[in-house]
PDB file of C-alpha atoms in Angstrom:
ATOM      1  CA  MET A   1    -228.313 -89.518   9.804  1.00 40.00           C
ATOM      2  CA  LYS A   2    -231.397 -91.700   9.693  1.00 42.00           C
ATOM      3  CA  LEU A   3    -231.135 -94.800  11.842  1.00 39.00           C
ATOM      4  CA  LYS A   4    -233.531 -97.676  11.308  1.00 38.00           C
ATOM      5  CA  HIS A   5    -234.218-100.012  14.191  1.00 38.00           C
ATOM      6  CA  PHE A   6    -235.343-103.579  14.012  1.00 36.00           C
ATOM      7  CA  LEU A   7    -236.177-106.030  16.799  1.00 38.00           C
ATOM      8  CA  ILE A   8    -235.443-109.392  15.225  1.00 33.00           C
ATOM      9  CA  PHE A   9    -235.363-113.044  16.038  1.00 35.00           C
ATOM     10  CA  LEU A  10    -232.489-114.833  14.335  1.00 35.00           C
ATOM     11  CA  VAL A  11    -233.655-117.994  12.587  1.00 38.00           C
ATOM     12  CA  SER A  12    -231.201-120.817  12.088  1.00 36.00           C
ATOM     13  CA  GLY A  13    -232.091-123.655   9.771  1.00 38.00           C
ATOM     14  CA  PHE A  14    -229.806-126.334   8.451  1.00 39.00           C
ATOM     15  CA  SER A  15    -229.785-129.768   6.826  1.00 40.00           C
ATOM     16  CA  PHE A  16    -227.335-132.628   6.629  1.00 40.00           C
ATOM     17  CA  LEU A  17    -226.699-135.640   4.418  1.00 43.00           C
ATOM     18  CA  VAL A  18    -227.005-139.175   5.758  1.00 45.00           C
ATOM     19  CA  SER A  19    -226.648-142.161   3.440  1.00 46.00           C
ATOM     20  CA  GLY A  20    -227.346-139.997   0.442  1.00 52.00           C
ATOM     21  CA  PHE A  21    -230.573-138.488   1.789  1.00 54.00           C
ATOM     22  CA  ILE A  22    -231.202-134.915   2.964  1.00 56.00           C
ATOM     23  CA  PHE A  23    -233.197-134.647   6.165  1.00 55.00           C
ATOM     24  CA  PRO A  24    -234.546-131.246   7.243  1.00 59.00           C
ATOM     25  CA  VAL A  25    -233.839-130.474  10.881  1.00 56.00           C
ATOM     26  CA  ASN A  26    -235.804-127.906  12.849  1.00 49.00           C
ATOM     27  CA  ALA A  27    -233.925-126.357  15.710  1.00 61.00           C
ATOM     28  CA  GLN A  28    -237.044-126.382  17.881  1.00 69.00           C
ATOM     29  CA  HIS A  29    -240.518-127.776  17.214  1.00 76.00           C
ATOM     30  CA  PHE A  30    -243.699-127.247  19.215  1.00 76.00           C
ATOM     31  CA  SER A  31    -247.215-128.259  18.270  1.00 84.00           C
ATOM     32  CA  SER A  32    -250.709-128.724  19.619  1.00 88.00           C
ATOM     33  CA  SER A  33    -254.188-129.059  18.202  1.00 88.00           C
ATOM     34  CA  SER A  34    -254.222-125.317  17.470  1.00 88.00           C
ATOM     35  CA  TYR A  35    -250.652-124.442  16.453  1.00 83.00           C
ATOM     36  CA  ILE A  36    -247.359-125.668  15.020  1.00 84.00           C
ATOM     37  CA  ILE A  37    -244.167-123.713  15.687  1.00 78.00           C
ATOM     38  CA  ASP A  38    -240.818-124.448  14.068  1.00 73.00           C
ATOM     39  CA  TRP A  39    -238.217-121.861  15.002  1.00 66.00           C
ATOM     40  CA  GLY A  40    -234.492-121.424  15.216  1.00 62.00           C
ATOM     41  CA  ASN A  41    -234.502-120.613  18.900  1.00 62.00           C
ATOM     42  CA  PHE A  42    -236.832-119.737  21.730  1.00 64.00           C
ATOM     43  CA  ASN A  43    -235.874-117.275  24.400  1.00 65.00           C
ATOM     44  CA  ILE A  44    -235.925-118.876  27.816  1.00 66.00           C
ATOM     45  CA  THR A  45    -236.219-115.687  29.803  1.00 68.00           C
ATOM     46  CA  SER A  46    -235.651-111.971  29.603  1.00 69.00           C
ATOM     47  CA  GLY A  47    -236.160-108.975  31.807  1.00 71.00           C
ATOM     48  CA  ARG A  48    -234.646-106.333  34.011  1.00 74.00           C
ATOM     49  CA  LYS A  49    -232.534-107.090  37.048  1.00 77.00           C
ATOM     50  CA  SER A  50    -231.000-104.648  39.479  1.00 81.00           C
ATOM     51  CA  SER A  51    -229.367-104.262  42.849  1.00 86.00           C
ATOM     52  CA  THR A  52    -227.613-101.471  44.668  1.00 86.00           C
ATOM     53  CA  ASN A  53    -224.533-102.042  42.482  1.00 86.00           C
ATOM     54  CA  TYR A  54    -225.819-102.860  38.999  1.00 81.00           C
ATOM     55  CA  GLN A  55    -228.654-102.768  36.480  1.00 78.00           C
ATOM     56  CA  LEU A  56    -229.020-105.520  33.879  1.00 77.00           C
ATOM     57  CA  THR A  57    -231.352-106.324  31.007  1.00 73.00           C
ATOM     58  CA  ASP A  58    -230.932-109.701  29.336  1.00 72.00           C
ATOM     59  CA  THR A  59    -232.225-112.263  26.858  1.00 70.00           C
ATOM     60  CA  VAL A  60    -231.460-115.951  27.517  1.00 72.00           C
ATOM     61  CA  GLY A  61    -231.743-118.355  24.584  1.00 66.00           C
ATOM     62  CA  GLN A  62    -231.313-115.804  21.795  1.00 68.00           C
ATOM     63  CA  ASN A  63    -228.946-116.657  18.963  1.00 66.00           C
ATOM     64  CA  ALA A  64    -226.269-113.973  18.572  1.00 67.00           C
ATOM     65  CA  PRO A  65    -227.790-111.312  20.860  1.00 70.00           C
ATOM     66  CA  GLY A  66    -226.419-107.804  20.749  1.00 72.00           C
ATOM     67  CA  ILE A  67    -226.269-104.656  18.642  1.00 74.00           C
ATOM     68  CA  SER A  68    -224.943-104.665  15.084  1.00 77.00           C
ATOM     69  CA  GLU A  69    -224.537-101.571  12.942  1.00 80.00           C
ATOM     70  CA  LYS A  70    -223.358-100.918   9.392  1.00 81.00           C
ATOM     71  CA  ASN A  71    -223.982 -98.163   6.848  1.00 82.00           C
ATOM     72  CA  GLY A  72    -226.464 -96.394   9.099  1.00 71.00           C
ATOM     73  CA  ILE A  73    -228.549 -99.515   9.762  1.00 78.00           C
ATOM     74  CA  LYS A  74    -228.700-100.655  13.381  1.00 74.00           C
ATOM     75  CA  ILE A  75    -230.020-104.090  14.415  1.00 74.00           C
ATOM     76  CA  LYS A  76    -230.801-104.931  18.021  1.00 73.00           C
ATOM     77  CA  SER A  77    -231.186-108.672  18.606  1.00 71.00           C
ATOM     78  CA  GLY A  78    -232.728-109.683  21.909  1.00 69.00           C
ATOM     79  CA  PHE A  79    -235.827-108.975  23.942  1.00 65.00           C
ATOM     80  CA  GLN A  80    -234.014-106.643  26.323  1.00 66.00           C
ATOM     81  CA  TYR A  81    -233.876-103.990  23.611  1.00 67.00           C
ATOM     82  CA  ILE A  82    -237.639-103.623  23.654  1.00 67.00           C
ATOM     83  CA  TYR A  83    -237.251-101.479  26.765  1.00 65.00           C
ATOM     84  CA  ASP A  84    -235.524 -98.861  24.624  1.00 64.00           C
ATOM     85  CA  THR A  85    -238.744 -98.342  22.672  1.00 64.00           C
ATOM     86  CA  PHE A  86    -240.641 -97.366  25.816  1.00 66.00           C
ATOM     87  CA  THR A  87    -238.913 -93.964  25.964  1.00 75.00           C
ATOM     88  CA  GLU A  88    -241.164 -91.255  24.565  1.00 83.00           C
ATOM     89  CA  LEU A  89    -240.120 -88.126  22.727  1.00 88.00           C
ATOM     90  CA  SER A  90    -240.521 -85.071  24.947  1.00 93.00           C
ATOM     91  CA  PHE A  91    -239.693 -81.374  24.703  1.00 96.00           C
ATOM     92  CA  THR A  92    -240.265 -78.800  27.433  1.00 97.00           C
ATOM     93  CA  ILE A  93    -239.483 -75.126  27.947  1.00 97.00           C
ATOM     94  CA  ASP A  94    -239.170 -73.625  31.399  1.00 96.00           C
ATOM     95  CA  LYS A  95    -241.091 -70.372  30.812  1.00 95.00           C
ATOM     96  CA  LEU A  96    -243.135 -68.783  28.063  1.00 94.00           C
ATOM     97  CA  ASN A  97    -242.510 -65.115  28.807  1.00 94.00           C
ATOM     98  CA  ILE A  98    -239.193 -63.273  28.495  1.00 95.00           C
ATOM     99  CA  ASP A  99    -239.300 -59.819  30.071  1.00 94.00           C
ATOM    100  CA  PHE A 100    -236.216 -57.618  29.770  1.00 95.00           C
ATOM    101  CA  GLY A 101    -237.803 -54.907  31.906  1.00 93.00           C
ATOM    102  CA  SER A 102    -236.685 -51.305  31.396  1.00 93.00           C
ATOM    103  CA  LEU A 103    -233.736 -51.115  29.026  1.00 94.00           C
ATOM    104  CA  THR A 104    -230.739 -48.848  29.628  1.00 94.00           C
ATOM    105  CA  PRO A 105    -228.964 -47.469  26.525  1.00 95.00           C
ATOM    106  CA  GLY A 106    -225.507 -48.944  26.071  1.00 94.00           C
ATOM    107  CA  LEU A 107    -226.082 -51.637  28.707  1.00 94.00           C
ATOM    108  CA  GLY A 108    -227.080 -55.057  27.452  1.00 94.00           C
ATOM    109  CA  SER A 109    -230.045 -56.776  29.064  1.00 96.00           C
ATOM    110  CA  THR A 110    -230.232 -60.565  29.163  1.00 97.00           C
ATOM    111  CA  ASP A 111    -232.587 -63.400  29.988  1.00 97.00           C
ATOM    112  CA  THR A 112    -232.640 -67.156  29.426  1.00 98.00           C
ATOM    113  CA  ASN A 113    -234.805 -70.103  28.502  1.00 97.00           C
ATOM    114  CA  LEU A 114    -234.069 -73.686  29.466  1.00 98.00           C
ATOM    115  CA  LEU A 115    -235.110 -76.371  26.964  1.00 98.00           C
ATOM    116  CA  THR A 116    -235.243 -80.052  27.950  1.00 97.00           C
ATOM    117  CA  VAL A 117    -235.210 -82.872  25.390  1.00 96.00           C
ATOM    118  CA  THR A 118    -235.677 -86.633  25.693  1.00 93.00           C
ATOM    119  CA  THR A 119    -235.597 -88.875  22.612  1.00 91.00           C
ATOM    120  CA  PRO A 120    -236.224 -92.614  22.078  1.00 82.00           C
ATOM    121  CA  SER A 121    -233.249 -94.947  21.845  1.00 68.00           C
ATOM    122  CA  GLY A 122    -231.265 -94.656  18.643  1.00 67.00           C
ATOM    123  CA  HIS A 123    -232.813 -91.344  17.694  1.00 75.00           C
ATOM    124  CA  GLY A 124    -231.243 -87.923  17.667  1.00 90.00           C
ATOM    125  CA  TYR A 125    -232.907 -84.536  17.439  1.00 95.00           C
ATOM    126  CA  GLN A 126    -232.728 -81.029  16.069  1.00 96.00           C
ATOM    127  CA  ILE A 127    -233.989 -77.855  17.731  1.00 97.00           C
ATOM    128  CA  MET A 128    -235.010 -75.189  15.244  1.00 98.00           C
ATOM    129  CA  ALA A 129    -235.686 -71.542  16.084  1.00 98.00           C
ATOM    130  CA  SER A 130    -237.328 -68.526  14.476  1.00 98.00           C
ATOM    131  CA  GLU A 131    -239.026 -65.228  15.301  1.00 98.00           C
ATOM    132  CA  ASN A 132    -242.251 -63.879  13.830  1.00 97.00           C
ATOM    133  CA  HIS A 133    -240.595 -60.455  13.364  1.00 97.00           C
ATOM    134  CA  PRO A 134    -237.936 -58.265  15.060  1.00 97.00           C
ATOM    135  CA  LEU A 135    -238.696 -56.706  18.428  1.00 97.00           C
ATOM    136  CA  TRP A 136    -241.065 -53.884  17.616  1.00 96.00           C
ATOM    137  CA  ILE A 137    -243.867 -51.580  18.676  1.00 96.00           C
ATOM    138  CA  ASN A 138    -244.952 -51.550  15.035  1.00 96.00           C
ATOM    139  CA  PRO A 139    -243.119 -52.231  11.754  1.00 96.00           C
ATOM    140  CA  ASN A 140    -241.790 -48.655  11.770  1.00 96.00           C
ATOM    141  CA  LEU A 141    -240.451 -48.747  15.353  1.00 96.00           C
ATOM    142  CA  THR A 142    -238.129 -51.711  15.812  1.00 97.00           C
ATOM    143  CA  ILE A 143    -235.094 -52.864  17.729  1.00 98.00           C
ATOM    144  CA  PRO A 144    -233.056 -54.355  14.886  1.00 97.00           C
ATOM    145  CA  ASN A 145    -231.700 -57.860  14.974  1.00 98.00           C
ATOM    146  CA  THR A 146    -228.030 -57.934  15.885  1.00 98.00           C
ATOM    147  CA  SER A 147    -225.315 -58.162  13.261  1.00 98.00           C
ATOM    148  CA  CYS A 148    -222.666 -58.705  15.995  1.00 98.00           C
ATOM    149  CA  ASP A 149    -219.358 -56.873  16.407  1.00 98.00           C
ATOM    150  CA  SER A 150    -218.098 -57.522  12.879  1.00 97.00           C
ATOM    151  CA  ASP A 151    -221.442 -57.106  11.113  1.00 97.00           C
ATOM    152  CA  ASP A 152    -221.156 -60.674   9.882  1.00 97.00           C
ATOM    153  CA  CYS A 153    -223.443 -62.843  12.011  1.00 98.00           C
ATOM    154  CA  THR A 154    -226.566 -64.237  10.396  1.00 98.00           C
ATOM    155  CA  PRO A 155    -229.327 -66.658  11.416  1.00 98.00           C
ATOM    156  CA  THR A 156    -227.025 -69.486  10.302  1.00 98.00           C
ATOM    157  CA  TYR A 157    -223.679 -68.078  11.461  1.00 98.00           C
ATOM    158  CA  SER A 158    -222.667 -66.942  14.950  1.00 98.00           C
ATOM    159  CA  SER A 159    -220.023 -64.334  15.714  1.00 98.00           C
ATOM    160  CA  PRO A 160    -218.710 -62.477  18.795  1.00 98.00           C
ATOM    161  CA  TRP A 161    -221.007 -59.787  20.162  1.00 98.00           C
ATOM    162  CA  THR A 162    -219.475 -57.952  23.100  1.00 96.00           C
ATOM    163  CA  SER A 163    -219.249 -54.310  21.971  1.00 95.00           C
ATOM    164  CA  ALA A 164    -221.375 -51.766  23.823  1.00 94.00           C
ATOM    165  CA  ASP A 165    -222.109 -49.810  20.639  1.00 94.00           C
ATOM    166  CA  LYS A 166    -223.398 -52.672  18.477  1.00 97.00           C
ATOM    167  CA  TYR A 167    -227.106 -52.459  19.076  1.00 98.00           C
ATOM    168  CA  GLY A 168    -229.749 -55.059  18.479  1.00 98.00           C
ATOM    169  CA  PHE A 169    -231.402 -58.261  19.643  1.00 98.00           C
ATOM    170  CA  GLY A 170    -229.833 -61.709  19.401  1.00 98.00           C
ATOM    171  CA  PHE A 171    -229.282 -65.015  21.121  1.00 98.00           C
ATOM    172  CA  ASN A 172    -226.655 -67.566  22.084  1.00 98.00           C
ATOM    173  CA  VAL A 173    -227.146 -71.263  22.841  1.00 98.00           C
ATOM    174  CA  THR A 174    -225.112 -73.375  25.255  1.00 98.00           C
ATOM    175  CA  GLY A 175    -225.274 -77.109  25.835  1.00 96.00           C
ATOM    176  CA  VAL A 176    -223.944 -80.347  24.382  1.00 95.00           C
ATOM    177  CA  GLY A 177    -226.008 -80.083  21.221  1.00 96.00           C
ATOM    178  CA  ALA A 178    -225.124 -76.428  20.568  1.00 97.00           C
ATOM    179  CA  SER A 179    -221.333 -76.640  20.377  1.00 94.00           C
ATOM    180  CA  SER A 180    -221.379 -77.010  16.575  1.00 94.00           C
ATOM    181  CA  TYR A 181    -223.407 -73.818  16.183  1.00 97.00           C
ATOM    182  CA  PHE A 182    -221.995 -71.469  18.847  1.00 98.00           C
ATOM    183  CA  LEU A 183    -218.265 -71.519  19.583  1.00 96.00           C
ATOM    184  CA  ASP A 184    -218.663 -70.084  23.075  1.00 96.00           C
ATOM    185  CA  SER A 185    -220.902 -67.849  25.180  1.00 96.00           C
ATOM    186  CA  THR A 186    -219.728 -64.668  23.399  1.00 97.00           C
ATOM    187  CA  HIS A 187    -220.977 -65.841  19.996  1.00 98.00           C
ATOM    188  CA  PHE A 188    -224.472 -64.712  19.032  1.00 99.00           C
ATOM    189  CA  ARG A 189    -226.864 -64.786  16.103  1.00 98.00           C
ATOM    190  CA  PRO A 190    -230.044 -63.019  15.107  1.00 99.00           C
ATOM    191  CA  PHE A 191    -233.159 -65.171  14.954  1.00 98.00           C
ATOM    192  CA  ALA A 192    -234.421 -66.262  11.558  1.00 98.00           C
ATOM    193  CA  ASP A 193    -237.101 -63.685  10.709  1.00 98.00           C
ATOM    194  CA  LEU A 194    -240.280 -65.204   9.296  1.00 98.00           C
ATOM    195  CA  SER A 195    -241.564 -61.763   8.303  1.00 97.00           C
ATOM    196  CA  ASP A 196    -238.538 -61.496   6.005  1.00 97.00           C
ATOM    197  CA  ASN A 197    -239.243 -64.914   4.458  1.00 98.00           C
ATOM    198  CA  GLN A 198    -236.399 -66.558   6.351  1.00 98.00           C
ATOM    199  CA  LEU A 199    -236.747 -70.205   7.352  1.00 98.00           C
ATOM    200  CA  PRO A 200    -236.268 -71.595  10.878  1.00 98.00           C
ATOM    201  CA  VAL A 201    -232.687 -72.715  11.473  1.00 98.00           C
ATOM    202  CA  ILE A 202    -231.078 -75.422  13.572  1.00 98.00           C
ATOM    203  CA  VAL A 203    -229.557 -74.115  16.810  1.00 98.00           C
ATOM    204  CA  ALA A 204    -228.805 -77.442  18.551  1.00 98.00           C
ATOM    205  CA  SER A 205    -228.694 -81.085  17.468  1.00 97.00           C
ATOM    206  CA  GLU A 206    -227.348 -84.529  18.325  1.00 96.00           C
ATOM    207  CA  ASN A 207    -227.290 -87.867  16.517  1.00 92.00           C
ATOM    208  CA  VAL A 208    -227.674 -90.060  19.609  1.00 89.00           C
ATOM    209  CA  PRO A 209    -230.539 -90.680  22.020  1.00 88.00           C
ATOM    210  CA  VAL A 210    -230.654 -88.302  24.973  1.00 92.00           C
ATOM    211  CA  LYS A 211    -232.506 -88.214  28.264  1.00 90.00           C
ATOM    212  CA  GLU A 212    -233.446 -84.893  29.832  1.00 94.00           C
ATOM    213  CA  ARG A 213    -230.789 -83.086  27.798  1.00 96.00           C
ATOM    214  CA  LEU A 214    -230.622 -79.431  28.818  1.00 97.00           C
ATOM    215  CA  THR A 215    -230.083 -76.619  26.337  1.00 98.00           C
ATOM    216  CA  THR A 216    -229.868 -72.998  27.466  1.00 98.00           C
ATOM    217  CA  ILE A 217    -231.012 -70.125  25.244  1.00 98.00           C
ATOM    218  CA  ASN A 218    -229.328 -66.843  26.195  1.00 98.00           C
ATOM    219  CA  TYR A 219    -231.120 -63.731  24.911  1.00 98.00           C
ATOM    220  CA  ARG A 220    -229.470 -60.312  24.709  1.00 98.00           C
ATOM    221  CA  VAL A 221    -230.830 -56.911  23.738  1.00 98.00           C
ATOM    222  CA  LEU A 222    -228.821 -53.682  23.517  1.00 98.00           C
ATOM    223  CA  ILE A 223    -230.244 -50.276  22.563  1.00 97.00           C
ATOM    224  CA  SER A 224    -228.864 -46.819  21.840  1.00 96.00           C
ATOM    225  CA  SER A 225    -229.939 -43.556  23.461  1.00 95.00           C
ATOM    226  CA  LEU A 226    -231.900 -42.777  20.293  1.00 96.00           C
ATOM    227  CA  GLN A 227    -234.196 -45.766  20.665  1.00 96.00           C
ATOM    228  CA  ALA A 228    -237.825 -44.684  20.994  1.00 95.00           C
ATOM    229  CA  ALA A 229    -239.522 -45.547  24.285  1.00 94.00           C
ATOM    230  CA  GLY A 230    -242.295 -48.117  24.288  1.00 95.00           C
ATOM    231  CA  ASP A 231    -243.181 -51.780  24.699  1.00 96.00           C
ATOM    232  CA  TYR A 232    -241.348 -53.899  22.144  1.00 97.00           C
ATOM    233  CA  GLN A 233    -242.297 -57.510  21.605  1.00 96.00           C
ATOM    234  CA  ASN A 234    -242.208 -60.503  19.304  1.00 97.00           C
ATOM    235  CA  TYR A 235    -242.721 -64.265  19.401  1.00 97.00           C
ATOM    236  CA  ILE A 236    -239.942 -66.843  19.374  1.00 98.00           C
ATOM    237  CA  THR A 237    -240.758 -70.371  18.220  1.00 98.00           C
ATOM    238  CA  TYR A 238    -238.715 -73.483  19.005  1.00 98.00           C
ATOM    239  CA  THR A 239    -239.441 -76.691  17.141  1.00 97.00           C
ATOM    240  CA  LEU A 240    -238.073 -80.101  18.096  1.00 96.00           C
ATOM    241  CA  VAL A 241    -237.470 -82.329  15.075  1.00 93.00           C
ATOM    242  CA  PRO A 242    -236.736 -85.991  15.937  1.00 90.00           C
ATOM    243  CA  LYS A 243    -234.332 -88.010  13.810  1.00 86.00           C
ATOM    244  CA  TYR A 244    -235.694 -91.409  12.796  1.00 75.00           C
TER     245      TYR A 244
END
């Protein structure tokens, strides 16, 4: 959903009839040798207040302050909402190297990444993921991407993966934004494979602003006794897409 944000000043103008004549009335009028201002209202004060028990932002003098929303359009009336625009979009990952160490056939090896997202007020986000290719030494020696226990999981569909004889490489995501994509911690997917012309897919998303939202990526790799020895590797890419 795309949300548009507007900081507005509400202008009120009106006229009335006296003895058959219409006289324009300006709610407030200011002038000098260099300016003339006619406006519906002028804010008296605004700012941030706080104590040990509360935090308050306010606008005094604004006509009809507050948030209004309809059909995906959100209007914020009042100076205090300008503070929302000060939040910057940020996306961090805790480490750039995932090392499964020496793999044991039939015993799954795991590791994690922690992603942190902050978005401006009124904006949501999407995290998209992909791999450059399966884990491999070369294109002829690979650890295949998982198809899960029922051979039905895909880059866009997660499924349980708990069996010790279903080999491959896959991932699970946990966190508030991932609940629509992974039912629980036993549900996995293979990464979208760019070398197979697959497109990055959404693995977590929200439609509201978030601050330091944590998302955990859980990697799992399981090999058979027939897997050739060697150093297998690939690159995983995460892309944060803000919603405006």
